[in-house]
Amino acid sequence: MALPAQSAALLAAAFAIAAAAFLLPPSSRLSWTPRGRFADMILANATIYTADSARPFAGAMAVRAGRVLRVGTYESVRELKGRHTYELNLSGNVVLPGFIDSHVHFIDGGLQLARVPLRGVRSKDDFISRVKEAVRDKHPGQWILGGGWNNDVWGGDFPAAAWLDDISPDNPVWLSRMDGHMGIANSLAMKIAGIDRSINDPIGGTVMRTAEGEPTGLLVDTAMKLMFDVVDKASIHERREALLRASRHALMRGVTTVVDVGSYFPGASAEKTWHDFSDVYEWAHSMQKMMIRVCLFFPMPTWSRVSDLIAENGRSLSQWIHLGGVKAFLDGSLGSSSALFHEPYEGDPGNYGLQVTDIDSLLNRTLESDKSGFQVAIHAIGDKANDMLLDMFDKVVDLNGVKDRRFRIEHAQHLAPGAANRFNKHGTIASVQPDHLLDDADFAAKKIGFERAERSSYTFRSLLTGGAQLAFGSDWPVSDINPLKAIQTAMSRKPPGWEVPWIPVERLSLDESLKAHTISAAYACFLDHAVGSLSQGKYADFVVLPSTSWEDFAGDLPAHVLATYVGGKLAYP
């Protein structure tokens, strides 16, 4: 949506002044203190959506020391304007709380931005062409890494090592599928990993084979560990750069807080997440290089280390880094045919998906984690996996007692009849990713049948009606960080090229979708006291949009943000 030329020029000038006033070195930001009783900054003539039910909309906001001082009419905040107060006149522009992305693999996302980009590839030829281009820049022996491919968009055929061998005879290749539950290796990479026809499938994983028993190069879920063990590890410098790159990418999309569930996948070492914490996050914290707020989840098998970390540091290292809890997996993904269902996949009567973690072991670790006061987040996509988790949560509450624990089910993509109503029983959070439905809508019926897909898929409305808290995220780099797009998807449920919505009864309103990316997302990670709404005392994290009235915004959601502020400071552009 374009602004009138005069308004656009005025706003650009205002942001330039704000940048000069507020883009201080990190050390200056952290030492910034309030000046008496006056505001440091006032937003005037704005259309502010607060996500606070006590005052849903406002026209002005005062900020002091990085926090919201007052929200209301301009008359109510004008008395807080002093000689040094900077006033930003927004000419009616819409302001929202900073978006919270409830599920990302943040450093992996930053690394992926510098690797072979395969998202959106629509043909075998294009897939091969992108890898071939990457090989040109590598010396013999260097790994070719990338991800984001989705075989369903080119007809369903899985890639094979044979696609890659001729173009990369001297470079090992490993390319992960968009969902992170499958990857393709070339023959050289398989040789390095010791993968041949004699290798057995690990528990919770599959080495895909030809009819003759030869590995095709595809590895599913825990079988990916065979490749993780030999792939060149990103250096500390590369991972630190990835954090900074990821932060800039998130701020560009209006995201001011992320829940980082780490570099932890079926088959991956739990140590990777811990190395990222010590090598990257603690470094960024000590060097004052954090740009956005993060809530970190650690692999559940390491819950005792999380306990020691929190005992030493408390729940937060600073305003930037919060220690959230622990994460585990129960099944795989729909696209990799490894999500766990009550009924088999279409055309594959023996395949119900994969249970990647023993349920008794998962129960015991959940009991210990919950008893230690950690929030528990568990990945479940298929309807059986979700039912198993809901049953398990009943047992945990029976054994550990009732408290405010906010269990999280990550994804909750396919639910059996009645399951949506069970989330409310213990206040279980449905941590969902709307943009995943854009990928699944075209092929879910082929995977699990039309009736099952229509009944069970992405049941956002049913979850809300049943009393669940929805927290929106992207699962980046599985899908791109893009809250405005995710909100549009949740409202319309129209994949590209579709004339009608997919399962229209599960659509959400604008207000419901905004809250799922702001205040509900904050509640879902125990940060609702600090972020998620523009309320007095909370951090002044907000975004400015190009829409110049609420009617314009609601009628035509913009595709981008004009500016992102964190703690009252301009962070983008």
XYZ file of C-alpha atoms in Angstrom:
573
model
C 0.000 0.000 0.000
C 1.626 3.243 -1.094
C 1.646 6.378 1.028
C 0.847 9.765 -0.518
C 4.107 11.284 -1.718
C 4.096 14.095 0.861
C 3.327 11.720 3.770
C 5.962 9.270 2.627
C 8.572 12.019 2.479
C 7.644 13.322 5.917
C 7.746 9.837 7.394
C 11.096 9.076 5.773
C 12.500 12.269 7.238
C 11.087 11.369 10.638
C 12.734 7.961 10.553
C 16.033 9.526 9.514
C 15.896 11.832 12.533
C 14.918 8.871 14.732
C 17.844 6.874 13.424
C 20.256 9.634 14.314
C 18.706 10.007 17.746
C 18.261 6.348 18.606
C 20.729 4.189 16.714
C 23.399 4.303 19.386
C 26.226 1.809 19.939
C 25.101 -1.220 21.965
C 27.048 -0.023 25.011
C 25.197 3.293 24.890
C 21.833 1.521 24.574
C 22.405 -0.574 27.662
C 23.579 2.378 29.770
C 20.711 4.644 28.690
C 18.778 6.011 31.716
C 15.539 7.994 32.062
C 15.664 11.779 32.342
C 13.508 12.791 35.285
C 9.797 12.350 34.799
C 9.706 13.108 31.089
C 9.482 10.688 28.176
C 12.450 10.059 25.926
C 10.142 9.562 22.972
C 6.505 10.177 22.118
C 4.629 8.609 19.209
C 1.957 11.054 18.104
C -0.891 10.939 15.596
C -0.598 7.149 15.317
C -3.089 4.297 14.981
C -1.808 2.036 17.736
C -3.116 -1.512 18.118
C -1.965 -2.431 21.613
C -2.976 -6.133 21.887
C -4.071 -5.145 25.411
C -7.754 -5.835 26.029
C -7.875 -3.034 28.614
C -7.162 -0.481 25.862
C -7.178 -2.093 22.405
C -6.396 1.097 20.480
C -4.630 4.372 21.172
C -3.451 7.434 19.328
C -0.223 8.144 21.185
C 2.445 6.461 23.290
C 5.228 7.700 25.548
C 8.470 5.733 25.993
C 11.104 6.119 28.702
C 14.207 4.004 29.343
C 13.134 1.505 26.704
C 9.720 0.818 28.215
C 6.193 2.025 27.602
C 5.506 4.901 29.961
C 1.928 5.643 28.922
C -0.492 4.741 26.119
C -3.590 6.760 25.303
C -4.615 9.987 23.629
C -2.077 12.628 22.695
C -3.534 14.868 25.381
C -2.832 12.206 28.015
C 0.849 11.838 27.058
C 1.619 15.453 26.170
C 2.390 16.312 29.789
C 5.298 13.836 29.601
C 6.997 15.831 26.854
C 10.093 17.601 28.070
C 12.841 19.665 26.462
C 14.774 16.531 25.390
C 11.785 14.407 24.385
C 11.805 13.306 20.742
C 8.332 13.330 19.157
C 7.633 11.107 16.152
C 4.513 12.207 14.270
C 3.271 9.176 12.347
C 0.507 10.861 10.325
C -1.962 8.104 11.148
C 0.310 5.147 10.421
C -0.576 1.847 12.072
C 1.632 0.688 14.939
C 1.610 -2.877 16.253
C 3.471 -4.599 19.091
C 6.679 -6.203 17.878
C 5.908 -9.623 16.465
C 6.957 -12.728 18.383
C 7.950 -15.776 16.330
C 7.123 -18.738 18.563
C 9.214 -21.405 16.837
C 12.477 -20.858 14.979
C 15.833 -22.560 14.516
C 17.480 -19.180 14.591
C 21.164 -19.823 13.966
C 20.343 -22.514 11.390
C 18.192 -19.923 9.649
C 21.055 -17.458 9.595
C 23.391 -20.111 8.205
C 20.860 -21.095 5.545
C 20.745 -17.514 4.262
C 24.355 -18.046 3.114
C 23.889 -21.561 1.651
C 22.287 -23.144 -1.421
C 18.733 -21.760 -1.498
C 16.295 -24.442 -2.653
C 12.998 -23.070 -1.349
C 10.619 -22.485 -4.233
C 12.503 -24.746 -6.661
C 9.793 -26.135 -8.960
C 11.608 -28.664 -11.129
C 14.363 -31.257 -11.142
C 16.328 -29.158 -13.634
C 16.178 -26.066 -11.430
C 17.212 -28.154 -8.392
C 20.266 -29.492 -10.241
C 21.100 -26.074 -11.681
C 21.263 -24.422 -8.244
C 23.547 -27.111 -6.866
C 25.739 -26.936 -9.977
C 26.103 -23.178 -9.489
C 27.157 -23.701 -5.860
C 29.772 -26.285 -6.853
C 31.521 -23.721 -9.099
C 32.524 -21.685 -6.022
C 33.935 -24.640 -4.060
C 37.313 -26.323 -4.022
C 37.386 -30.141 -4.397
C 36.484 -31.743 -1.087
C 34.466 -28.809 0.260
C 30.941 -29.641 1.355
C 27.930 -28.279 -0.528
C 25.213 -27.547 2.042
C 21.738 -26.146 1.596
C 18.081 -26.801 2.127
C 14.474 -25.846 1.633
C 13.543 -28.202 -1.222
C 10.022 -29.574 -1.428
C 9.523 -32.440 -3.841
C 5.754 -31.989 -3.779
C 5.959 -28.760 -5.766
C 7.572 -30.566 -8.718
C 5.213 -33.534 -8.703
C 6.261 -35.649 -5.736
C 9.341 -37.492 -7.010
C 12.077 -37.526 -4.381
C 15.550 -36.376 -5.419
C 18.259 -39.008 -5.581
C 22.037 -39.114 -5.345
C 22.062 -39.817 -9.087
C 20.734 -36.279 -9.683
C 23.855 -34.852 -8.043
C 26.724 -37.220 -8.779
C 27.615 -35.961 -12.257
C 27.715 -32.307 -11.204
C 29.528 -32.844 -7.872
C 31.977 -35.752 -8.288
C 34.583 -34.090 -6.056
C 32.332 -32.394 -3.482
C 30.170 -34.111 -0.867
C 26.595 -32.749 -0.899
C 23.946 -32.660 1.853
C 20.668 -30.826 1.219
C 17.867 -30.902 3.796
C 14.195 -30.983 2.888
C 12.143 -27.927 3.845
C 10.690 -29.661 6.942
C 14.073 -30.688 8.353
C 13.010 -34.339 8.646
C 14.674 -35.596 5.483
C 17.776 -34.841 3.441
C 19.486 -35.917 0.244
C 23.191 -36.822 -0.017
C 25.242 -37.490 -3.118
C 27.270 -40.690 -3.494
C 30.503 -39.087 -2.270
C 28.797 -37.908 0.935
C 27.325 -41.374 1.482
C 30.757 -42.921 1.004
C 32.246 -40.580 3.601
C 29.404 -41.481 6.004
C 29.789 -45.222 5.389
C 26.292 -45.597 3.945
C 25.929 -48.622 1.676
C 23.444 -51.443 1.108
C 24.599 -53.263 4.249
C 23.640 -50.463 6.637
C 20.590 -50.949 8.868
C 17.831 -48.445 9.529
C 18.250 -46.831 12.955
C 15.342 -46.749 15.411
C 13.117 -43.814 14.455
C 14.650 -43.346 11.010
C 14.882 -44.710 7.477
C 17.597 -45.047 4.862
C 15.591 -44.917 1.625
C 16.533 -47.599 -0.897
C 15.930 -48.658 -4.486
C 14.057 -51.842 -5.301
C 17.462 -53.527 -5.459
C 18.329 -52.409 -1.911
C 20.798 -49.654 -2.812
C 20.572 -46.406 -0.766
C 19.100 -43.606 -2.858
C 20.775 -40.852 -0.845
C 17.608 -39.953 1.081
C 17.769 -40.161 4.872
C 14.683 -39.722 7.077
C 14.587 -38.454 10.685
C 17.099 -40.223 12.975
C 18.895 -41.711 9.935
C 20.116 -38.181 9.222
C 22.555 -38.616 12.116
C 24.697 -40.677 9.748
C 25.281 -37.489 7.785
C 25.338 -35.062 10.712
C 28.314 -36.979 12.102
C 30.472 -36.281 9.039
C 29.264 -32.966 7.584
C 31.704 -30.094 7.991
C 30.629 -28.161 11.075
C 30.104 -24.426 10.790
C 32.868 -22.512 12.541
C 32.281 -20.329 15.568
C 32.786 -17.261 13.367
C 30.211 -18.519 10.834
C 27.662 -19.200 13.561
C 28.188 -15.811 15.180
C 27.734 -14.137 11.810
C 24.629 -16.282 11.324
C 23.099 -14.896 14.533
C 23.689 -11.322 13.404
C 22.394 -12.101 9.898
C 19.306 -13.832 11.320
C 18.623 -10.914 13.668
C 18.711 -8.392 10.835
C 16.432 -10.627 8.771
C 13.922 -10.912 11.628
C 13.903 -7.170 12.338
C 13.240 -6.475 8.665
C 10.023 -8.498 9.061
C 8.976 -6.773 12.286
C 10.002 -9.612 14.612
C 11.424 -8.388 17.922
C 11.349 -11.643 19.934
C 11.889 -15.265 18.883
C 11.550 -18.603 20.614
C 14.653 -20.448 19.446
C 14.203 -24.212 19.761
C 17.796 -24.688 18.690
C 19.720 -26.820 16.219
C 18.079 -29.960 17.520
C 16.431 -32.425 15.144
C 15.894 -36.206 15.150
C 19.364 -37.642 14.697
C 21.173 -34.421 15.632
C 23.453 -34.174 18.642
C 22.096 -32.303 21.643
C 25.552 -30.748 21.990
C 25.008 -28.564 18.943
C 22.408 -26.461 20.749
C 24.652 -26.148 23.803
C 27.611 -25.103 21.652
C 25.438 -22.442 20.032
C 24.506 -21.193 23.492
C 28.086 -20.935 24.757
C 29.839 -19.983 21.508
C 27.222 -17.644 20.068
C 24.575 -16.416 22.498
C 26.870 -15.932 25.484
C 29.365 -14.221 23.165
C 26.696 -11.878 21.784
C 25.505 -11.163 25.320
C 29.011 -10.360 26.589
C 29.848 -8.238 23.522
C 26.494 -6.393 23.657
C 25.641 -7.504 20.122
C 22.120 -8.813 20.755
C 19.574 -7.082 18.509
C 16.371 -8.946 19.330
C 15.057 -10.840 22.341
C 15.341 -14.636 22.373
C 13.761 -17.312 24.520
C 15.898 -20.452 24.335
C 14.745 -24.065 24.532
C 17.277 -26.852 25.055
C 17.158 -30.573 24.155
C 15.094 -32.435 26.744
C 17.702 -35.206 27.247
C 19.930 -32.482 28.747
C 17.327 -31.209 31.231
C 19.703 -31.527 34.195
C 22.184 -29.153 32.505
C 19.355 -26.678 31.988
C 18.635 -26.961 35.712
C 22.243 -26.121 36.546
C 22.248 -23.211 34.077
C 19.116 -21.655 35.566
C 20.377 -22.209 39.124
C 23.499 -20.238 38.187
C 21.953 -17.455 36.086
C 18.271 -17.313 36.878
C 15.667 -17.324 34.107
C 17.268 -14.473 32.152
C 20.820 -13.561 31.278
C 19.582 -10.064 30.460
C 16.633 -8.355 28.810
C 17.774 -10.078 25.593
C 18.270 -13.740 26.501
C 15.684 -15.765 28.407
C 15.987 -19.435 29.343
C 12.674 -21.004 28.385
C 12.729 -24.747 28.867
C 13.263 -28.050 27.084
C 12.171 -29.521 23.764
C 11.659 -33.072 22.512
C 10.269 -34.909 19.468
C 7.601 -37.582 19.200
C 7.211 -37.994 15.423
C 8.433 -36.745 12.049
C 6.689 -34.696 9.344
C 3.871 -35.133 6.837
C 6.033 -34.260 3.820
C 8.548 -36.964 4.748
C 5.715 -39.460 5.465
C 7.033 -39.778 9.005
C 4.318 -37.952 10.974
C 2.614 -40.518 13.234
C -1.052 -41.264 12.423
C -3.755 -43.599 13.703
C -4.403 -44.705 10.117
C -1.811 -45.529 7.424
C -0.659 -43.264 4.632
C -2.573 -43.451 1.365
C -1.199 -46.158 -0.921
C 1.224 -47.342 1.786
C -0.833 -49.587 4.084
C 2.085 -50.551 6.321
C 3.242 -46.979 6.994
C 1.697 -45.132 9.948
C 4.672 -42.788 10.308
C 7.562 -42.837 12.780
C 7.609 -42.572 16.548
C 11.072 -41.109 16.982
C 11.126 -41.227 20.807
C 10.095 -44.017 23.169
C 6.985 -42.804 25.021
C 8.053 -44.161 28.422
C 11.414 -42.423 28.144
C 9.657 -39.232 27.047
C 7.274 -39.446 30.022
C 10.098 -39.885 32.515
C 12.091 -36.965 31.114
C 8.989 -34.794 31.003
C 8.229 -35.614 34.639
C 11.747 -34.647 35.696
C 11.763 -31.477 33.592
C 8.331 -30.426 34.817
C 9.257 -31.152 38.436
C 12.294 -28.897 37.986
C 10.059 -26.063 36.841
C 10.922 -26.052 33.144
C 8.437 -25.397 30.407
C 8.118 -28.468 28.179
C 7.707 -28.199 24.388
C 7.248 -31.367 22.308
C 7.013 -31.762 18.545
C 3.901 -33.615 17.309
C 2.432 -33.438 13.802
C 0.328 -36.577 13.192
C -3.002 -37.145 14.952
C -1.728 -40.169 16.882
C 1.359 -38.287 18.075
C -0.841 -35.450 19.345
C -3.184 -37.854 21.134
C -0.222 -39.610 22.739
C 1.112 -36.295 24.021
C -2.243 -35.152 25.393
C -2.556 -38.496 27.208
C 0.988 -38.136 28.531
C 0.308 -34.621 29.823
C -2.636 -36.030 31.795
C -0.227 -38.431 33.506
C 2.290 -35.692 34.261
C -0.360 -33.534 35.934
C -1.671 -36.523 37.899
C 1.830 -37.312 39.170
C 3.293 -33.808 39.593
C 0.166 -31.878 40.557
C -1.604 -28.844 39.131
C 0.364 -25.645 38.427
C 0.864 -23.002 35.737
C 3.144 -25.029 33.455
C 1.964 -24.074 29.925
C 2.839 -27.302 28.144
C 3.551 -26.651 24.467
C 2.787 -28.911 21.519
C 4.907 -27.731 18.636
C 3.034 -27.848 15.302
C -0.177 -29.748 16.303
C -0.877 -29.954 12.578
C -3.269 -32.908 12.438
C -5.747 -33.590 15.219
C -8.173 -36.481 15.677
C -11.843 -35.608 16.366
C -12.171 -34.121 19.850
C -8.444 -33.512 20.334
C -8.716 -29.729 19.874
C -10.964 -29.550 22.945
C -8.369 -31.340 25.100
C -5.771 -28.567 24.905
C -7.749 -26.448 27.346
C -7.692 -29.095 30.090
C -4.181 -28.272 31.264
C -3.714 -24.968 29.428
C -1.643 -26.609 26.698
C -0.255 -24.187 24.114
C -0.758 -24.959 20.428
C 2.446 -23.594 18.864
C 1.459 -23.542 15.196
C 2.864 -22.270 11.903
C 0.189 -20.948 9.506
C 2.437 -20.797 6.452
C 3.048 -24.555 6.643
C -0.527 -25.026 5.400
C 0.443 -23.290 2.146
C 2.849 -26.161 1.487
C 0.547 -28.928 2.752
C -2.752 -27.930 1.146
C -1.820 -29.223 -2.299
C -0.655 -32.653 -1.215
C -2.152 -33.503 2.202
C -5.019 -35.385 0.555
C -2.526 -37.480 -1.419
C -0.706 -38.346 1.799
C -3.593 -39.151 4.137
C -6.744 -39.029 2.007
C -9.162 -36.191 1.315
C -11.563 -36.846 4.210
C -8.815 -37.114 6.838
C -7.034 -34.034 5.523
C -10.214 -31.945 5.556
C -11.125 -33.127 9.053
C -7.796 -32.840 10.793
C -5.494 -30.243 9.212
C -4.450 -26.969 10.842
C -7.540 -26.689 13.024
C -6.887 -23.158 14.287
C -10.540 -22.188 14.799
C -11.337 -25.474 16.559
C -8.366 -25.018 18.887
C -9.420 -21.486 19.834
C -13.041 -22.523 20.309
C -11.852 -25.367 22.512
C -10.011 -22.914 24.751
C -6.440 -23.397 23.558
C -3.884 -20.593 23.432
C -2.502 -20.199 19.912
C 1.073 -19.071 19.395
C 2.106 -18.325 15.811
C 5.571 -18.993 14.450
C 7.394 -19.811 11.227
C 9.674 -22.789 12.003
C 12.308 -20.820 10.076
C 14.214 -21.898 8.019
C 11.441 -24.418 7.197
C 9.274 -21.423 6.299
C 10.514 -17.865 6.110
C 10.049 -15.483 9.022
C 7.138 -13.361 7.822
C 4.428 -12.592 10.418
C 2.346 -10.391 8.129
C 2.141 -13.229 5.612
C 1.330 -15.773 8.340
C -1.482 -13.557 9.645
C -2.892 -13.264 6.120
C -2.651 -17.048 5.717
C -4.498 -17.715 8.977
C -7.275 -15.370 7.886
C -7.647 -16.506 4.280
C -6.246 -20.071 4.185
C -5.747 -19.593 0.434
C -2.610 -21.218 -0.999
C -1.148 -19.619 -4.135
C -3.371 -20.243 -7.132
C -6.389 -21.336 -5.078
C -9.712 -19.593 -5.664
C -11.286 -20.869 -2.444
C -9.916 -21.333 1.084
C -8.631 -24.685 2.318
C -10.975 -25.787 5.113
C -12.642 -22.347 5.432
C -14.339 -23.134 8.778
C -10.882 -23.015 10.410
C -10.141 -19.401 9.385
C -9.336 -16.808 12.040
C -10.167 -13.123 12.355
C -7.581 -10.353 12.097
C -7.665 -9.709 15.845
C -7.218 -13.403 16.673
C -4.329 -13.716 14.242
C -2.578 -10.596 15.516
C -2.854 -11.767 19.116
C -1.392 -15.172 18.157
C 1.725 -13.360 16.928
C 1.897 -10.940 19.883
C 0.318 -11.275 23.338
C -0.647 -14.967 23.070
C 2.825 -15.781 21.757
C 4.305 -13.940 24.755
C 2.061 -15.896 27.131
C 3.165 -19.123 25.448
C 6.770 -18.576 26.596
C 6.116 -16.921 29.980
C 7.156 -13.492 28.674
C 3.729 -11.837 28.755
C 4.851 -9.677 31.683
C 7.500 -8.045 29.502
C 6.478 -8.151 25.823
C 3.546 -8.973 23.555
C 1.442 -5.842 24.043
C 1.987 -2.104 24.177
C 1.111 -1.731 27.842
C 2.578 0.438 30.573
C 5.832 -0.996 31.945
C 6.494 -3.431 29.100
C 9.373 -3.105 26.662
C 8.658 -0.606 23.896
C 9.008 -3.134 21.065
C 6.829 -2.100 18.134
C 6.534 -1.939 14.357
C 5.302 0.839 12.102
C 3.341 -0.170 9.009
C 2.690 1.687 5.747
C -1.097 1.579 6.308
C -2.410 5.038 7.255
C -5.623 3.925 8.975
C -6.956 0.792 10.620
C -9.479 0.422 7.802
C -6.671 0.410 5.241
C -4.711 -2.120 7.270
C -7.643 -4.482 7.849
C -8.776 -4.262 4.237
C -5.385 -4.853 2.653
C -2.610 -6.208 4.889
C 0.738 -4.760 3.776
C 3.553 -7.072 2.749
C 6.249 -5.222 4.677
C 6.928 -3.023 7.679
C 8.246 0.520 7.512
C 10.212 0.382 10.742
C 10.939 -1.847 13.723
C 11.754 -0.517 17.180
C 13.225 -2.551 20.032
C 13.206 -1.009 23.490
C 12.160 2.290 21.951
C 15.180 2.354 19.615
C 14.993 2.186 15.842
C 16.382 -1.231 14.854
C 15.184 -1.359 11.215
C 15.782 0.226 8.754
